[in-house]
Amino acid sequence: MSTAGVAGRRRAGRVAAAVVAGLLAVGTAVFTAPAAGAADTAPTRAAVFTRGADPGPRVVTLTMDADWYTPGDVPRVLQILRDNGITAGFGLTGRYVERYPDQVRAIAAAGHKLINHSYDHPAFTGLTSTGRADQLDRAEAAFRRLGLGTDGWFRAPYRDGYLDDGVRADLASRGYWISYDWTFDTTGYRGAGTEVILDRVRRYTVPGAIVLMHLSSESTDTAALPAVIATLRGMGYGFTDPYRSVTRGAIGLHWAALGGRGSVLGVPRTEERVATTAGTAVQWFAGGRVYWREGTGAHEVHGAIGARFVELGSVTSYLGFPLTDETPTPGRTGAYNHFDGGSLYWTPGTGARSVYGAIRAKWASLGWERGFLGFPVSDEVGVVAGRASQFQGGNVYWSATTGAHEVHGAILSRYLALGGTAGRLGLPVSDEYPVPGGRRSDFRGGWLRWDAATGVVTAGYA
């Protein structure tokens, strides 16, 4: 619910009644529970956060809403928050953003969370899906003209329809996967005195509470803000920020340890959800995803490796769950993630490539990317009678009967010229090995020998 001045307080009785009912609701809808067996796919419904995702700790999140009628004393609010080390959420309508761009820039520059609060504050249950999309898009466009964005976070005007399944579906269809609701409203927008506001704070604060205040010049919330903060601290509460409030458990701790919204993962985009089955979880962030599984813990994927992982099917693919975060290779020439079923390696020149199974084991035995084979430049592919992966320094071939063997250098060039696995030589049955005067590789159908003196590769057939 955003301030709308006198005009806003004269809305239809249906909306007003919904607002009053909402003011008294405390902890009735914490967040939408993840569905068992859910796939690692985009949410079809926005997750509603009436309290923080982890309601156990004695922390609260402060938020302020604003519509276009008056800007509010933004410098004063930001100073109070800064002095108290608090990061808050700001639900702003598109027309507020358009009318008061300097205030919005200041809010964003201070690190506070911007939330799409619609364009002109209508009741969402009274709109069609097209109308809802228009409200979201016009508001987001106002933010983007300032070089800002809301990362797919939304707050319902008047709290109207915040639990409505159709509204939540329409939000998700536009990429708004977090509906950032609130636990109680201080009612400063009604001109409530400080003692009334503090009484509501004492009565309705619960662990994980999301407190709604209003930014308008008519609201008494700004004047009461220092007392609200002091009262909450006197009650034994600390403050968390909106970003952290939508994370929980091992995923939340891991994200925070990586640097939170300042890390490569950035801002949370979804709630924590079941990844595949019970005992697994995933949460999407602006820059990547964090997966958790009982027994292996929480690990992130991001960037080109994350994109390739998702392209392959993420945790439902042969790779399974990540066992590491993305990690720089020695010398920082590339990066990798290890997974249940293999690895993804990346360099700027090769892109992200998967390697797994017996071919990965052979590559590892030869020194990983530090060996003569270097980084993979292809995923594993099917070849005649087997499988193969191409590396910077050669190829590794595999079949169930021959095992995994490497071929490289001049011998590889000659082998490929003779047709590779489709030629008379067939699959390799040995790695390259030294012989008097040169080196040799054996194949199902013969051998190739490199002469050190002449550089000539000679073929022999069985």
CSV table of C-alpha atoms in Angstrom, one decimal:
chain,number,residue,atom,x,y,z
A,1,MET,CA,0.0,0.0,0.0
A,2,SER,CA,1.5,3.3,-1.0
A,3,THR,CA,0.7,6.9,0.0
A,4,ALA,CA,-1.8,8.6,-2.2
A,5,GLY,CA,-2.6,11.7,-0.2
A,6,VAL,CA,-6.2,12.7,0.3
A,7,ALA,CA,-7.2,11.3,-3.1
A,8,GLY,CA,-5.8,7.9,-2.1
A,9,ARG,CA,-7.8,7.8,1.1
A,10,ARG,CA,-11.0,8.2,-0.8
A,11,ARG,CA,-10.7,5.0,-2.8
A,12,ALA,CA,-13.7,2.7,-3.1
A,13,GLY,CA,-14.9,1.0,0.1
A,14,ARG,CA,-14.0,-2.4,-1.2
A,15,VAL,CA,-10.3,-1.5,-1.4
A,16,ALA,CA,-10.4,0.4,1.9
A,17,ALA,CA,-11.9,-2.6,3.7
A,18,ALA,CA,-9.2,-4.8,2.2
A,19,VAL,CA,-6.6,-2.4,3.5
A,20,VAL,CA,-7.9,-2.3,7.0
A,21,ALA,CA,-8.0,-6.1,7.1
A,22,GLY,CA,-4.5,-6.1,5.9
A,23,LEU,CA,-3.3,-3.7,8.6
A,24,LEU,CA,-4.3,-6.2,11.2
A,25,ALA,CA,-2.8,-9.3,9.6
A,26,VAL,CA,0.4,-10.4,11.3
A,27,GLY,CA,2.3,-13.5,10.1
A,28,THR,CA,-0.6,-15.1,8.3
A,29,ALA,CA,1.3,-15.6,5.0
A,30,VAL,CA,5.1,-15.9,5.6
A,31,PHE,CA,6.2,-17.0,2.1
A,32,THR,CA,4.8,-19.5,-0.4
A,33,ALA,CA,6.1,-23.0,0.4
A,34,PRO,CA,8.1,-24.7,-2.3
A,35,ALA,CA,6.3,-27.5,-4.1
A,36,ALA,CA,7.7,-31.0,-3.6
A,37,GLY,CA,9.2,-32.4,-6.8
A,38,ALA,CA,9.5,-29.0,-8.5
A,39,ALA,CA,11.9,-28.7,-11.4
A,40,ASP,CA,14.6,-26.1,-11.6
A,41,THR,CA,12.5,-24.0,-14.0
A,42,ALA,CA,11.2,-20.4,-13.9
A,43,PRO,CA,8.5,-19.9,-11.2
A,44,THR,CA,4.9,-19.8,-12.4
A,45,ARG,CA,3.7,-17.8,-9.4
A,46,ALA,CA,5.3,-15.0,-7.6
A,47,ALA,CA,6.4,-15.9,-4.0
A,48,VAL,CA,4.8,-13.7,-1.4
A,49,PHE,CA,6.9,-12.5,1.5
A,50,THR,CA,4.7,-11.2,4.4
A,51,ARG,CA,7.7,-11.9,6.7
A,52,GLY,CA,11.2,-12.8,6.0
A,53,ALA,CA,12.0,-16.2,4.6
A,54,ASP,CA,13.6,-17.2,7.9
A,55,PRO,CA,11.2,-16.1,10.7
A,56,GLY,CA,13.4,-17.4,13.5
A,57,PRO,CA,16.0,-14.6,14.1
A,58,ARG,CA,14.9,-11.5,16.0
A,59,VAL,CA,15.4,-9.2,13.0
A,60,VAL,CA,13.0,-6.9,11.1
A,61,THR,CA,13.1,-5.2,7.7
A,62,LEU,CA,12.1,-1.6,7.3
A,63,THR,CA,10.3,-0.5,4.1
A,64,MET,CA,8.7,2.7,2.8
A,65,ASP,CA,6.2,3.2,0.0
A,66,ALA,CA,5.6,6.3,-2.0
A,67,ASP,CA,3.3,7.6,-4.8
A,68,TRP,CA,3.5,10.8,-6.7
A,69,TYR,CA,1.7,13.4,-4.6
A,70,THR,CA,4.6,14.5,-2.5
A,71,PRO,CA,8.3,13.5,-2.5
A,72,GLY,CA,8.7,13.2,1.2
A,73,ASP,CA,11.9,14.2,3.0
A,74,VAL,CA,14.1,11.7,1.3
A,75,PRO,CA,17.4,13.3,2.5
A,76,ARG,CA,16.2,13.1,6.2
A,77,VAL,CA,15.1,9.5,5.8
A,78,LEU,CA,18.3,8.4,4.2
A,79,GLN,CA,20.3,10.2,6.9
A,80,ILE,CA,18.4,8.4,9.6
A,81,LEU,CA,18.9,5.0,7.9
A,82,ARG,CA,22.6,5.7,7.3
A,83,ASP,CA,23.2,6.8,10.9
A,84,ASN,CA,21.6,3.5,12.1
A,85,GLY,CA,23.3,1.2,9.5
A,86,ILE,CA,20.0,0.1,8.0
A,87,THR,CA,19.3,-0.9,4.4
A,88,ALA,CA,15.6,-0.5,3.7
A,89,GLY,CA,13.2,-1.3,0.8
A,90,PHE,CA,11.3,1.4,-1.1
A,91,GLY,CA,8.1,0.6,-3.0
A,92,LEU,CA,7.8,3.3,-5.6
A,93,THR,CA,5.2,3.9,-8.2
A,94,GLY,CA,6.3,4.7,-11.8
A,95,ARG,CA,4.8,8.2,-11.6
A,96,TYR,CA,6.8,8.9,-8.4
A,97,VAL,CA,10.0,7.9,-10.2
A,98,GLU,CA,9.1,10.2,-13.1
A,99,ARG,CA,8.3,13.1,-10.9
A,100,TYR,CA,11.1,12.8,-8.4
A,101,PRO,CA,14.1,11.3,-10.2
A,102,ASP,CA,16.7,12.9,-7.9
A,103,GLN,CA,15.1,11.4,-4.9
A,104,VAL,CA,15.0,8.0,-6.5
A,105,ARG,CA,18.6,8.2,-7.6
A,106,ALA,CA,19.6,9.1,-4.0
A,107,ILE,CA,17.7,6.1,-2.6
A,108,ALA,CA,19.4,3.7,-5.1
A,109,ALA,CA,22.8,5.3,-4.5
A,110,ALA,CA,22.5,4.6,-0.8
A,111,GLY,CA,22.1,0.9,-1.5
A,112,HIS,CA,18.4,0.6,-0.7
A,113,LYS,CA,16.1,-1.9,-2.5
A,114,LEU,CA,13.9,-0.5,-5.2
A,115,ILE,CA,10.5,-2.3,-5.6
A,116,ASN,CA,8.0,-1.9,-8.4
A,117,HIS,CA,4.8,-0.6,-6.8
A,118,SER,CA,2.9,-0.3,-10.1
A,119,TYR,CA,2.7,2.8,-12.3
A,120,ASP,CA,-0.2,4.7,-10.8
A,121,HIS,CA,-1.3,2.6,-7.9
A,122,PRO,CA,-4.5,0.8,-9.0
A,123,ALA,CA,-6.1,-2.2,-7.3
A,124,PHE,CA,-4.6,-5.2,-9.2
A,125,THR,CA,-7.7,-7.4,-8.8
A,126,GLY,CA,-9.6,-4.9,-10.8
A,127,LEU,CA,-7.3,-5.2,-13.8
A,128,THR,CA,-7.0,-7.7,-16.6
A,129,SER,CA,-3.8,-9.5,-17.2
A,130,THR,CA,-3.0,-7.1,-19.9
A,131,GLY,CA,-3.6,-4.2,-17.6
A,132,ARG,CA,-1.4,-5.7,-14.9
A,133,ALA,CA,1.4,-6.1,-17.4
A,134,ASP,CA,1.0,-2.5,-18.5
A,135,GLN,CA,1.3,-1.3,-14.9
A,136,LEU,CA,4.5,-3.3,-14.4
A,137,ASP,CA,6.1,-2.4,-17.6
A,138,ARG,CA,5.4,1.3,-17.4
A,139,ALA,CA,6.8,1.5,-13.9
A,140,GLU,CA,9.8,-0.5,-14.8
A,141,ALA,CA,10.4,1.7,-17.8
A,142,ALA,CA,10.5,4.7,-15.5
A,143,PHE,CA,13.2,3.1,-13.4
A,144,ARG,CA,15.2,2.1,-16.5
A,145,ARG,CA,15.2,5.6,-17.8
A,146,LEU,CA,17.2,6.5,-14.7
A,147,GLY,CA,19.5,3.5,-15.3
A,148,LEU,CA,17.9,1.6,-12.4
A,149,GLY,CA,15.7,-1.5,-12.0
A,150,THR,CA,13.8,-3.5,-9.4
A,151,ASP,CA,15.2,-7.0,-10.2
A,152,GLY,CA,11.6,-8.4,-10.5
A,153,TRP,CA,10.4,-7.4,-7.1
A,154,PHE,CA,6.9,-6.1,-6.7
A,155,ARG,CA,4.6,-4.7,-4.0
A,156,ALA,CA,0.8,-4.7,-4.4
A,157,PRO,CA,-0.9,-1.3,-4.2
A,158,TYR,CA,-3.4,-1.3,-1.3
A,159,ARG,CA,-2.2,-4.9,-0.7
A,160,ASP,CA,-5.0,-5.7,-3.1
A,161,GLY,CA,-4.8,-9.3,-4.4
A,162,TYR,CA,-1.4,-10.0,-3.0
A,163,LEU,CA,-2.4,-13.6,-2.4
A,164,ASP,CA,-4.6,-13.9,-5.5
A,165,ASP,CA,-3.4,-16.8,-7.6
A,166,GLY,CA,-4.2,-15.0,-10.9
A,167,VAL,CA,-2.2,-11.9,-9.8
A,168,ARG,CA,0.7,-14.0,-8.7
A,169,ALA,CA,0.7,-15.9,-12.0
A,170,ASP,CA,0.6,-12.6,-14.0
A,171,LEU,CA,3.5,-11.3,-12.0
A,172,ALA,CA,5.5,-14.4,-12.7
A,173,SER,CA,4.8,-14.2,-16.4
A,174,ARG,CA,6.5,-10.8,-16.5
A,175,GLY,CA,9.5,-12.0,-14.5
A,176,TYR,CA,8.3,-10.6,-11.1
A,177,TRP,CA,9.0,-13.6,-8.9
A,178,ILE,CA,9.1,-11.8,-5.6
A,179,SER,CA,6.0,-10.2,-4.2
A,180,TYR,CA,7.4,-8.3,-1.3
A,181,ASP,CA,4.5,-7.8,1.1
A,182,TRP,CA,4.5,-6.6,4.7
A,183,THR,CA,3.7,-7.7,8.2
A,184,PHE,CA,2.1,-4.5,9.5
A,185,ASP,CA,1.7,-0.9,8.6
A,186,THR,CA,2.6,1.8,11.1
A,187,THR,CA,-0.3,3.9,9.7
A,188,GLY,CA,1.8,7.1,9.6
A,189,TYR,CA,0.2,7.8,6.2
A,190,ARG,CA,-3.0,8.4,8.2
A,191,GLY,CA,-1.3,11.1,10.3
A,192,ALA,CA,-1.0,8.8,13.3
A,193,GLY,CA,1.0,10.3,16.2
A,194,THR,CA,4.3,8.8,17.3
A,195,GLU,CA,2.9,7.1,20.3
A,196,VAL,CA,0.2,5.3,18.1
A,197,ILE,CA,3.0,4.2,15.7
A,198,LEU,CA,5.1,2.9,18.5
A,199,ASP,CA,2.2,1.1,20.0
A,200,ARG,CA,1.7,-0.7,16.7
A,201,VAL,CA,5.4,-1.5,16.6
A,202,ARG,CA,5.2,-3.1,20.1
A,203,ARG,CA,2.0,-5.0,19.4
A,204,TYR,CA,2.7,-6.4,15.9
A,205,THR,CA,6.5,-6.9,15.6
A,206,VAL,CA,7.4,-10.6,15.3
A,207,PRO,CA,10.7,-12.2,14.2
A,208,GLY,CA,11.2,-11.6,10.5
A,209,ALA,CA,8.6,-8.8,10.4
A,210,ILE,CA,8.6,-6.5,7.3
A,211,VAL,CA,7.5,-3.1,8.6
A,212,LEU,CA,5.6,-0.8,6.2
A,213,MET,CA,6.0,3.0,6.5
A,214,HIS,CA,5.2,5.8,4.1
A,215,LEU,CA,7.5,8.4,2.6
A,216,SER,CA,5.1,11.2,1.7
A,217,SER,CA,5.3,14.7,3.1
A,218,GLU,CA,1.9,14.2,4.8
A,219,SER,CA,3.0,11.0,6.6
A,220,THR,CA,4.2,11.1,10.2
A,221,ASP,CA,6.5,8.1,9.6
A,222,THR,CA,9.6,10.1,8.9
A,223,ALA,CA,9.3,12.1,12.1
A,224,ALA,CA,8.7,8.8,14.0
A,225,LEU,CA,11.5,6.8,12.3
A,226,PRO,CA,14.2,7.4,14.9
A,227,ALA,CA,11.8,6.4,17.7
A,228,VAL,CA,10.7,3.3,15.8
A,229,ILE,CA,14.3,2.2,15.3
A,230,ALA,CA,15.1,2.8,19.0
A,231,THR,CA,12.0,1.0,20.2
A,232,LEU,CA,12.7,-2.0,18.0
A,233,ARG,CA,16.2,-2.2,19.4
A,234,GLY,CA,14.9,-1.8,22.9
A,235,MET,CA,12.7,-4.9,22.2
A,236,GLY,CA,15.8,-6.9,21.4
A,237,TYR,CA,15.4,-6.7,17.6
A,238,GLY,CA,18.1,-6.1,15.0
A,239,PHE,CA,17.7,-5.1,11.4
A,240,THR,CA,18.3,-7.1,8.2
A,241,ASP,CA,18.0,-5.8,4.7
A,242,PRO,CA,15.3,-6.8,2.1
A,243,TYR,CA,17.9,-8.8,0.1
A,244,ARG,CA,18.9,-11.0,2.9
A,245,SER,CA,15.3,-11.3,4.2
A,246,VAL,CA,14.2,-13.4,1.2
A,247,THR,CA,17.0,-16.0,1.7
A,248,ARG,CA,17.3,-18.6,4.4
A,249,GLY,CA,19.2,-21.6,5.6
A,250,ALA,CA,22.4,-22.9,4.0
A,251,ILE,CA,21.7,-21.1,0.7
A,252,GLY,CA,21.2,-17.8,2.5
A,253,LEU,CA,24.4,-18.2,4.5
A,254,HIS,CA,26.4,-19.2,1.5
A,255,TRP,CA,25.2,-16.3,-0.6
A,256,ALA,CA,26.0,-13.9,2.3
A,257,ALA,CA,29.4,-15.4,2.7
A,258,LEU,CA,30.1,-14.9,-1.0
A,259,GLY,CA,29.4,-11.2,-0.5
A,260,GLY,CA,25.6,-11.1,-0.8
A,261,ARG,CA,24.2,-8.6,-3.4
A,262,GLY,CA,27.8,-7.3,-3.9
A,263,SER,CA,29.0,-10.7,-5.2
A,264,VAL,CA,28.8,-12.1,-8.7
A,265,LEU,CA,25.4,-13.5,-7.8
A,266,GLY,CA,23.8,-10.2,-7.1
A,267,VAL,CA,20.2,-9.7,-5.9
A,268,PRO,CA,17.9,-12.6,-5.1
A,269,ARG,CA,15.3,-13.1,-7.9
A,270,THR,CA,13.2,-16.0,-6.5
A,271,GLU,CA,12.4,-17.6,-3.2
A,272,GLU,CA,14.3,-20.8,-2.2
A,273,ARG,CA,12.6,-23.7,-3.9
A,274,VAL,CA,12.9,-27.5,-4.2
A,275,ALA,CA,15.4,-28.3,-6.9
A,276,THR,CA,14.4,-31.9,-7.6
A,277,THR,CA,13.2,-33.8,-4.6
A,278,ALA,CA,13.0,-33.4,-0.9
A,279,GLY,CA,16.5,-32.7,0.6
A,280,THR,CA,17.4,-30.4,-2.3
A,281,ALA,CA,16.9,-26.7,-2.9
A,282,VAL,CA,17.8,-23.9,-5.3
A,283,GLN,CA,17.5,-20.1,-5.3
A,284,TRP,CA,18.0,-17.9,-8.4
A,285,PHE,CA,19.9,-14.7,-8.2
A,286,ALA,CA,20.4,-12.0,-10.8
A,287,GLY,CA,23.9,-13.3,-11.6
A,288,GLY,CA,23.5,-17.1,-11.0
A,289,ARG,CA,22.0,-19.8,-8.8
A,290,VAL,CA,22.8,-21.4,-5.6
A,291,TYR,CA,22.0,-25.1,-5.2
A,292,TRP,CA,21.9,-27.1,-2.0
A,293,ARG,CA,21.6,-30.8,-1.3
A,294,GLU,CA,21.7,-32.6,2.0
A,295,GLY,CA,25.1,-34.1,2.4
A,296,THR,CA,27.0,-31.9,-0.1
A,297,GLY,CA,25.9,-28.4,1.0
A,298,ALA,CA,25.4,-25.2,-0.9
A,299,HIS,CA,27.3,-24.2,-4.1
A,300,GLU,CA,26.9,-21.6,-6.7
A,301,VAL,CA,27.1,-21.5,-10.5
A,302,HIS,CA,27.2,-18.3,-12.5
A,303,GLY,CA,28.4,-16.7,-15.8
A,304,ALA,CA,29.2,-18.8,-18.8
A,305,ILE,CA,29.5,-22.0,-16.7
A,306,GLY,CA,26.1,-21.4,-15.2
A,307,ALA,CA,24.6,-20.7,-18.5
A,308,ARG,CA,26.0,-23.9,-20.0
A,309,PHE,CA,24.9,-25.9,-16.9
A,310,VAL,CA,21.3,-24.6,-17.4
A,311,GLU,CA,21.4,-25.3,-21.1
A,312,LEU,CA,22.4,-28.9,-20.4
A,313,GLY,CA,19.4,-29.3,-18.0
A,314,SER,CA,21.0,-28.1,-14.7
A,315,VAL,CA,20.5,-30.6,-11.8
A,316,THR,CA,18.3,-32.8,-13.9
A,317,SER,CA,21.2,-33.4,-16.4
A,318,TYR,CA,24.0,-36.0,-16.2
A,319,LEU,CA,26.0,-33.4,-14.3
A,320,GLY,CA,23.7,-33.4,-11.3
A,321,PHE,CA,24.4,-31.0,-8.4
A,322,PRO,CA,27.4,-28.8,-8.1
A,323,LEU,CA,30.1,-30.0,-5.6
A,324,THR,CA,32.1,-26.7,-5.8
A,325,ASP,CA,31.6,-23.1,-6.4
A,326,GLU,CA,33.1,-21.7,-9.6
A,327,THR,CA,36.8,-21.8,-8.9
A,328,PRO,CA,39.7,-20.2,-10.8
A,329,THR,CA,42.2,-22.6,-12.3
A,330,PRO,CA,45.8,-22.3,-11.3
A,331,GLY,CA,47.2,-19.2,-13.0
A,332,ARG,CA,43.7,-17.9,-13.2
A,333,THR,CA,43.6,-18.6,-17.0
A,334,GLY,CA,40.1,-20.1,-16.6
A,335,ALA,CA,37.5,-21.5,-14.2
A,336,TYR,CA,35.6,-24.6,-13.4
A,337,ASN,CA,32.8,-26.2,-11.4
A,338,HIS,CA,32.8,-29.8,-10.4
A,339,PHE,CA,29.5,-31.6,-10.3
A,340,ASP,CA,28.2,-35.1,-9.3
A,341,GLY,CA,28.6,-36.3,-12.8
A,342,GLY,CA,31.5,-34.3,-14.3
A,343,SER,CA,32.9,-30.9,-14.6
A,344,LEU,CA,32.5,-27.7,-16.6
A,345,TYR,CA,35.6,-25.8,-17.6
A,346,TRP,CA,35.8,-22.3,-19.1
A,347,THR,CA,38.3,-20.0,-20.6
A,348,PRO,CA,37.6,-16.8,-22.7
A,349,GLY,CA,38.9,-18.6,-25.8
A,350,THR,CA,37.1,-22.0,-25.4
A,351,GLY,CA,33.9,-21.1,-23.7
A,352,ALA,CA,32.3,-23.5,-21.2
A,353,ARG,CA,32.8,-27.1,-22.0
A,354,SER,CA,31.7,-30.3,-20.1
A,355,VAL,CA,33.9,-33.2,-19.4
A,356,TYR,CA,32.8,-36.3,-17.5
A,357,GLY,CA,33.1,-40.1,-17.1
A,358,ALA,CA,36.1,-42.1,-18.3
A,359,ILE,CA,37.3,-39.3,-20.6
A,360,ARG,CA,37.4,-36.9,-17.6
A,361,ALA,CA,39.3,-39.5,-15.6
A,362,LYS,CA,41.9,-39.9,-18.3
A,363,TRP,CA,42.2,-36.2,-18.7
A,364,ALA,CA,42.6,-35.8,-14.9
A,365,SER,CA,45.3,-38.5,-14.9
A,366,LEU,CA,47.3,-36.5,-17.4
A,367,GLY,CA,47.3,-33.4,-15.3
A,368,TRP,CA,43.9,-31.8,-16.0
A,369,GLU,CA,44.2,-28.5,-17.9
A,370,ARG,CA,47.8,-28.1,-16.7
A,371,GLY,CA,48.8,-31.2,-18.7
A,372,PHE,CA,49.7,-31.2,-22.4
A,373,LEU,CA,46.0,-31.6,-23.4
A,374,GLY,CA,45.1,-28.2,-21.9
A,375,PHE,CA,41.5,-27.1,-21.6
A,376,PRO,CA,38.5,-28.9,-23.3
A,377,VAL,CA,37.4,-27.2,-26.5
A,378,SER,CA,34.3,-29.4,-27.1
A,379,ASP,CA,31.8,-31.2,-25.0
A,380,GLU,CA,31.9,-35.0,-25.2
A,381,VAL,CA,30.4,-36.1,-28.5
A,382,GLY,CA,29.6,-39.4,-30.2
A,383,VAL,CA,32.0,-40.8,-32.8
A,384,VAL,CA,32.0,-44.1,-34.7
A,385,ALA,CA,32.0,-46.9,-32.1
A,386,GLY,CA,32.6,-44.6,-29.2
A,387,ARG,CA,32.8,-41.2,-27.6
A,388,ALA,CA,35.4,-38.3,-27.8
A,389,SER,CA,36.3,-35.0,-26.4
A,390,GLN,CA,38.6,-32.5,-28.0
A,391,PHE,CA,41.1,-30.5,-26.0
A,392,GLN,CA,43.5,-27.7,-26.8
A,393,GLY,CA,46.4,-30.2,-27.2
A,394,GLY,CA,44.7,-33.3,-28.5
A,395,ASN,CA,41.7,-35.6,-28.3
A,396,VAL,CA,40.6,-38.3,-25.8
A,397,TYR,CA,38.6,-41.2,-27.2
A,398,TRP,CA,36.6,-43.8,-25.3
A,399,SER,CA,34.5,-47.0,-25.8
A,400,ALA,CA,33.4,-49.6,-23.4
A,401,THR,CA,35.8,-52.2,-24.9
A,402,THR,CA,38.8,-50.0,-25.5
A,403,GLY,CA,38.6,-47.6,-22.5
A,404,ALA,CA,39.8,-44.0,-22.7
A,405,HIS,CA,43.0,-43.0,-24.6
A,406,GLU,CA,44.5,-39.8,-25.8
A,407,VAL,CA,45.9,-39.0,-29.2
A,408,HIS,CA,47.8,-35.8,-29.9
A,409,GLY,CA,50.4,-34.0,-31.9
A,410,ALA,CA,51.5,-35.2,-35.3
A,411,ILE,CA,50.1,-38.7,-34.7
A,412,LEU,CA,46.6,-37.1,-34.2
A,413,SER,CA,46.9,-35.1,-37.4
A,414,ARG,CA,47.8,-38.2,-39.4
A,415,TYR,CA,45.0,-40.2,-37.6
A,416,LEU,CA,42.4,-37.6,-38.5
A,417,ALA,CA,43.7,-37.5,-42.1
A,418,LEU,CA,43.2,-41.2,-42.3
A,419,GLY,CA,39.5,-40.9,-41.2
A,420,GLY,CA,39.9,-41.0,-37.4
A,421,THR,CA,37.5,-43.5,-35.7
A,422,ALA,CA,35.7,-44.0,-39.0
A,423,GLY,CA,38.9,-45.0,-40.8
A,424,ARG,CA,40.7,-48.3,-41.0
A,425,LEU,CA,42.6,-47.7,-37.7
A,426,GLY,CA,39.4,-47.3,-35.6
A,427,LEU,CA,39.6,-46.4,-32.0
A,428,PRO,CA,42.9,-46.0,-30.1
A,429,VAL,CA,43.8,-48.8,-27.6
A,430,SER,CA,46.8,-47.0,-26.1
A,431,ASP,CA,48.0,-43.6,-25.2
A,432,GLU,CA,51.0,-42.3,-27.2
A,433,TYR,CA,54.2,-43.9,-25.8
A,434,PRO,CA,57.9,-43.7,-26.6
A,435,VAL,CA,59.6,-46.2,-28.9
A,436,PRO,CA,63.2,-46.2,-30.2
A,437,GLY,CA,63.6,-43.1,-32.5
A,438,GLY,CA,60.2,-41.7,-31.9
A,439,ARG,CA,56.7,-42.3,-30.5
A,440,ARG,CA,53.7,-44.5,-31.2
A,441,SER,CA,50.0,-44.9,-30.6
A,442,ASP,CA,48.1,-48.2,-31.1
A,443,PHE,CA,44.7,-48.6,-32.5
A,444,ARG,CA,42.2,-51.4,-33.0
A,445,GLY,CA,43.2,-51.7,-36.7
A,446,GLY,CA,47.0,-51.0,-36.4
A,447,TRP,CA,49.4,-48.3,-35.3
A,448,LEU,CA,50.9,-44.9,-36.0
A,449,ARG,CA,54.6,-44.2,-35.5
A,450,TRP,CA,56.2,-40.8,-35.4
A,451,ASP,CA,59.9,-40.5,-36.4
A,452,ALA,CA,61.7,-38.0,-34.3
A,453,ALA,CA,64.4,-37.5,-36.9
A,454,THR,CA,62.2,-36.9,-39.9
A,455,GLY,CA,58.9,-35.9,-38.3
A,456,VAL,CA,57.1,-38.4,-40.6
A,457,VAL,CA,54.2,-40.4,-39.2
A,458,THR,CA,54.0,-44.0,-40.6
A,459,ALA,CA,50.9,-46.1,-40.5
A,460,GLY,CA,50.9,-49.9,-40.0
A,461,TYR,CA,47.8,-52.1,-40.1
A,462,ALA,CA,46.9,-55.3,-38.3
